[in-house]
Structures are given as C-alpha cells and as structure tokens.
PDB file of C-alpha atoms in Angstrom:
ATOM      1  CA  MET X   1     -22.790  -5.461 -81.086  1.00  0.00           C
ATOM      2  CA  CYS X   2     -26.563  -5.436 -81.603  1.00  0.00           C
ATOM      3  CA  LEU X   3     -27.182  -6.656 -78.050  1.00  0.00           C
ATOM      4  CA  SER X   4     -25.023  -3.900 -76.568  1.00  0.00           C
ATOM      5  CA  VAL X   5     -26.923  -1.258 -78.564  1.00  0.00           C
ATOM      6  CA  VAL X   6     -30.230  -2.622 -77.267  1.00  0.00           C
ATOM      7  CA  ILE X   7     -28.916  -2.584 -73.691  1.00  0.00           C
ATOM      8  CA  ILE X   8     -27.708   1.015 -74.041  1.00  0.00           C
ATOM      9  CA  ILE X   9     -31.075   2.091 -75.470  1.00  0.00           C
ATOM     10  CA  LEU X  10     -32.873   0.330 -72.609  1.00  0.00           C
ATOM     11  CA  ILE X  11     -30.688   2.022 -70.008  1.00  0.00           C
ATOM     12  CA  ILE X  12     -31.256   5.447 -71.570  1.00  0.00           C
ATOM     13  CA  PHE X  13     -35.006   4.816 -71.755  1.00  0.00           C
ATOM     14  CA  ILE X  14     -35.247   3.694 -68.134  1.00  0.00           C
ATOM     15  CA  GLN X  15     -32.981   6.447 -66.791  1.00  0.00           C
ATOM     16  CA  ASN X  16     -35.028   9.201 -68.462  1.00  0.00           C
ATOM     17  CA  ARG X  17     -38.450   8.180 -67.166  1.00  0.00           C
ATOM     18  CA  GLU X  18     -40.342  10.410 -64.765  1.00  0.00           C
ATOM     19  CA  VAL X  19     -40.456   9.760 -61.061  1.00  0.00           C
ATOM     20  CA  THR X  20     -43.851   8.450 -59.960  1.00  0.00           C
ATOM     21  CA  VAL X  21     -45.513   8.963 -56.603  1.00  0.00           C
ATOM     22  CA  HIS X  22     -46.886   5.691 -55.340  1.00  0.00           C
ATOM     23  CA  ASP X  23     -48.288   6.714 -51.978  1.00  0.00           C
ATOM     24  CA  SER X  24     -48.866   9.794 -49.847  1.00  0.00           C
ATOM     25  CA  PHE X  25     -49.675  10.239 -46.173  1.00  0.00           C
ATOM     26  CA  SER X  26     -50.148  13.446 -44.195  1.00  0.00           C
ATOM     27  CA  GLU X  27     -49.746  13.694 -40.450  1.00  0.00           C
ATOM     28  CA  THR X  28     -50.747  16.776 -38.507  1.00  0.00           C
ATOM     29  CA  GLY X  29     -50.331  17.668 -34.878  1.00  0.00           C
ATOM     30  CA  THR X  30     -49.826  20.703 -32.721  1.00  0.00           C
ATOM     31  CA  ASN X  31     -47.711  23.062 -34.864  1.00  0.00           C
ATOM     32  CA  GLN X  32     -46.570  20.101 -36.976  1.00  0.00           C
ATOM     33  CA  TYR X  33     -47.499  18.986 -40.488  1.00  0.00           C
ATOM     34  CA  THR X  34     -45.509  16.129 -42.001  1.00  0.00           C
ATOM     35  CA  GLU X  35     -45.969  15.020 -45.597  1.00  0.00           C
ATOM     36  CA  GLU X  36     -44.769  11.464 -46.141  1.00  0.00           C
ATOM     37  CA  ILE X  37     -44.565  10.098 -49.670  1.00  0.00           C
ATOM     38  CA  THR X  38     -43.319   6.970 -51.383  1.00  0.00           C
ATOM     39  CA  ILE X  39     -41.818   7.404 -54.825  1.00  0.00           C
ATOM     40  CA  ILE X  40     -40.510   5.109 -57.516  1.00  0.00           C
ATOM     41  CA  ALA X  41     -37.605   6.707 -59.366  1.00  0.00           C
ATOM     42  CA  ASN X  42     -38.001   4.479 -62.470  1.00  0.00           C
ATOM     43  CA  ARG X  43     -34.253   4.100 -62.880  1.00  0.00           C
ATOM     44  CA  LEU X  44     -31.669   1.363 -62.776  1.00  0.00           C
ATOM     45  CA  ILE X  45     -29.312   3.384 -60.598  1.00  0.00           C
ATOM     46  CA  ILE X  46     -29.519   6.740 -58.855  1.00  0.00           C
ATOM     47  CA  TRP X  47     -25.982   8.013 -59.298  1.00  0.00           C
ATOM     48  CA  ASP X  48     -26.166  11.157 -57.170  1.00  0.00           C
ATOM     49  CA  THR X  49     -28.602  10.676 -54.292  1.00  0.00           C
ATOM     50  CA  GLU X  50     -28.096  14.198 -52.963  1.00  0.00           C
ATOM     51  CA  GLU X  51     -28.919  15.841 -56.301  1.00  0.00           C
ATOM     52  CA  PHE X  52     -31.881  13.500 -56.727  1.00  0.00           C
ATOM     53  CA  ALA X  53     -33.126  14.366 -53.214  1.00  0.00           C
ATOM     54  CA  GLU X  54     -32.895  18.098 -53.931  1.00  0.00           C
ATOM     55  CA  GLU X  55     -34.926  17.640 -57.128  1.00  0.00           C
ATOM     56  CA  ILE X  56     -37.630  15.678 -55.298  1.00  0.00           C
ATOM     57  CA  ILE X  57     -37.831  18.230 -52.477  1.00  0.00           C
ATOM     58  CA  GLN X  58     -38.207  20.977 -55.085  1.00  0.00           C
ATOM     59  CA  LYS X  59     -41.016  19.028 -56.778  1.00  0.00           C
ATOM     60  CA  CYS X  60     -42.749  18.768 -53.383  1.00  0.00           C
ATOM     61  CA  ILE X  61     -42.428  22.518 -52.799  1.00  0.00           C
ATOM     62  CA  GLU X  62     -43.661  23.326 -56.319  1.00  0.00           C
ATOM     63  CA  ASN X  63     -46.390  20.669 -56.044  1.00  0.00           C
ATOM     64  CA  SER X  64     -45.388  19.498 -59.519  1.00  0.00           C
ATOM     65  CA  PHE X  65     -45.791  15.717 -59.456  1.00  0.00           C
ATOM     66  CA  LYS X  66     -48.086  14.396 -62.199  1.00  0.00           C
ATOM     67  CA  GLU X  67     -49.850  11.786 -60.051  1.00  0.00           C
ATOM     68  CA  ILE X  68     -50.660  13.812 -56.969  1.00  0.00           C
ATOM     69  CA  ARG X  69     -51.490  17.314 -55.785  1.00  0.00           C
ATOM     70  CA  PHE X  70     -50.853  18.196 -52.176  1.00  0.00           C
ATOM     71  CA  SER X  71     -53.496  20.282 -50.377  1.00  0.00           C
ATOM     72  CA  TYR X  72     -51.239  23.206 -49.510  1.00  0.00           C
ATOM     73  CA  ASP X  73     -54.177  25.579 -49.914  1.00  0.00           C
ATOM     74  CA  LEU X  74     -55.979  23.892 -46.999  1.00  0.00           C
ATOM     75  CA  ARG X  75     -53.183  23.211 -44.500  1.00  0.00           C
ATOM     76  CA  GLY X  76     -50.357  25.347 -45.761  1.00  0.00           C
ATOM     77  CA  TYR X  77     -46.936  23.954 -46.578  1.00  0.00           C
ATOM     78  CA  PRO X  78     -45.541  21.080 -44.496  1.00  0.00           C
ATOM     79  CA  THR X  79     -43.096  21.581 -41.667  1.00  0.00           C
ATOM     80  CA  GLU X  80     -41.356  18.303 -42.557  1.00  0.00           C
ATOM     81  CA  LEU X  81     -40.982  15.952 -45.532  1.00  0.00           C
ATOM     82  CA  ARG X  82     -40.278  12.225 -45.357  1.00  0.00           C
ATOM     83  CA  ILE X  83     -39.720  10.612 -48.730  1.00  0.00           C
ATOM     84  CA  HIS X  84     -39.255   6.864 -49.206  1.00  0.00           C
ATOM     85  CA  VAL X  85     -37.380   6.172 -52.442  1.00  0.00           C
ATOM     86  CA  TYR X  86     -37.435   2.966 -54.453  1.00  0.00           C
ATOM     87  CA  THR X  87     -35.120   2.955 -57.456  1.00  0.00           C
ATOM     88  CA  ASN X  88     -37.561   1.018 -59.644  1.00  0.00           C
ATOM     89  CA  LYS X  89     -40.783  -1.001 -59.550  1.00  0.00           C
ATOM     90  CA  LEU X  90     -38.971  -4.309 -59.173  1.00  0.00           C
ATOM     91  CA  LEU X  91     -37.379  -3.139 -55.919  1.00  0.00           C
ATOM     92  CA  TRP X  92     -40.698  -1.693 -54.760  1.00  0.00           C
ATOM     93  CA  HIS X  93     -42.491  -5.009 -55.424  1.00  0.00           C
ATOM     94  CA  ASN X  94     -39.801  -6.783 -53.389  1.00  0.00           C
ATOM     95  CA  HIS X  95     -39.988  -4.192 -50.551  1.00  0.00           C
ATOM     96  CA  VAL X  96     -36.370  -3.101 -51.036  1.00  0.00           C
ATOM     97  CA  LYS X  97     -36.244   0.601 -50.229  1.00  0.00           C
ATOM     98  CA  SER X  98     -33.199   2.348 -51.713  1.00  0.00           C
ATOM     99  CA  PHE X  99     -33.062   5.265 -49.281  1.00  0.00           C
ATOM    100  CA  GLU X 100     -35.129   7.760 -47.343  1.00  0.00           C
ATOM    101  CA  ILE X 101     -35.003  11.543 -47.601  1.00  0.00           C
ATOM    102  CA  ILE X 102     -35.828  13.546 -44.502  1.00  0.00           C
ATOM    103  CA  TYR X 103     -36.204  17.300 -44.905  1.00  0.00           C
ATOM    104  CA  ALA X 104     -36.720  18.695 -41.431  1.00  0.00           C
ATOM    105  CA  GLN X 105     -35.863  21.572 -39.135  1.00  0.00           C
ATOM    106  CA  ASP X 106     -34.488  21.756 -35.634  1.00  0.00           C
ATOM    107  CA  SER X 107     -37.207  20.756 -33.182  1.00  0.00           C
ATOM    108  CA  SER X 108     -36.469  23.856 -31.093  1.00  0.00           C
ATOM    109  CA  ASN X 109     -38.070  26.101 -33.744  1.00  0.00           C
ATOM    110  CA  ASN X 110     -41.329  27.171 -32.169  1.00  0.00           C
ATOM    111  CA  PRO X 111     -43.521  27.780 -34.020  1.00  0.00           C
ATOM    112  CA  PRO X 112     -42.058  25.591 -36.763  1.00  0.00           C
ATOM    113  CA  TYR X 113     -41.290  26.972 -40.215  1.00  0.00           C
ATOM    114  CA  ASN X 114     -42.712  25.618 -43.459  1.00  0.00           C
ATOM    115  CA  ILE X 115     -40.697  24.119 -46.318  1.00  0.00           C
ATOM    116  CA  LYS X 116     -41.465  26.884 -48.808  1.00  0.00           C
ATOM    117  CA  ASP X 117     -40.985  30.147 -46.941  1.00  0.00           C
ATOM    118  CA  ASN X 118     -37.952  29.267 -44.812  1.00  0.00           C
ATOM    119  CA  PRO X 119     -35.741  26.722 -46.627  1.00  0.00           C
ATOM    120  CA  GLU X 120     -32.650  27.999 -44.792  1.00  0.00           C
ATOM    121  CA  LYS X 121     -34.092  26.557 -41.553  1.00  0.00           C
ATOM    122  CA  PHE X 122     -34.205  23.035 -42.981  1.00  0.00           C
ATOM    123  CA  GLU X 123     -31.646  20.269 -43.198  1.00  0.00           C
ATOM    124  CA  MET X 124     -31.741  17.408 -45.672  1.00  0.00           C
ATOM    125  CA  LYS X 125     -30.739  13.938 -44.485  1.00  0.00           C
ATOM    126  CA  ILE X 126     -30.383  10.895 -46.684  1.00  0.00           C
ATOM    127  CA  ILE X 127     -30.675   7.566 -44.917  1.00  0.00           C
ATOM    128  CA  LYS X 128     -29.417   4.719 -47.092  1.00  0.00           C
ATOM    129  CA  ASN X 129     -30.676   1.208 -46.500  1.00  0.00           C
TER     130      ASN X 129
END
C-alpha cells in the first residue's frame, strides 16, 4: 500500500514538471528561417503527442520557455519549426529520441509565411521514432 502511494506521488510529480529546452539552433537562408530546438518533456509518458506538440508550438510562438528567448525581434518569426522531443532526461542521456515535431508550410509559398502571422498556412507533422 505504502509503495503504491509513493509510486503514484512520483508519477504525478514527474508528469507535472515543466518542459525544458536543452538546445537551440537557428538556420537562415534565402527567404527561410528555421528554428530547431531539442526539448526534454520531463515526463514518464506523453499520452497525447498531438496535444503536446500543439502546446510546444504555441510556446515557441509566444516565446515563453523559461530557459531560452528566441531573437524574433532581430530576424522575425521563423518560417519553420523542428522540435526534437525526449520524454525524459534518462532517454536524452541514452540518445533515445521519442519523436520529432515539424511545423512547416508548403514549399511553394513564395515568399514564405511566418509561424505567428499565418498559422493556417502551416501543417504539423509528428514523426515517431
């Protein structure tokens, strides 16, 4: 009984921790600005990857991560997001990526749209490993 209570408390504690950004990389080219980040979800399991992906994309748009601030004032908003997701630090240490989120637009859009002003032009893809 006591062990099960401890396990439940541990699960609740781990599941309610904030996502942390571990790494960030920006790539710019002609009419292209890709923001690539690596995050650790600090969870045991991500039950709904689509909902989780939408939350992370929103945090990128709002620039609301605690560990990092994107330089949207210098380059504007990205035209593409690539987000590498690790469920927890143990998986990150062992190089076991859980999935990747790609938030991109059709390459025929010229000039390309940014993630904030034209979200209807973007498509979210989740690539599970």
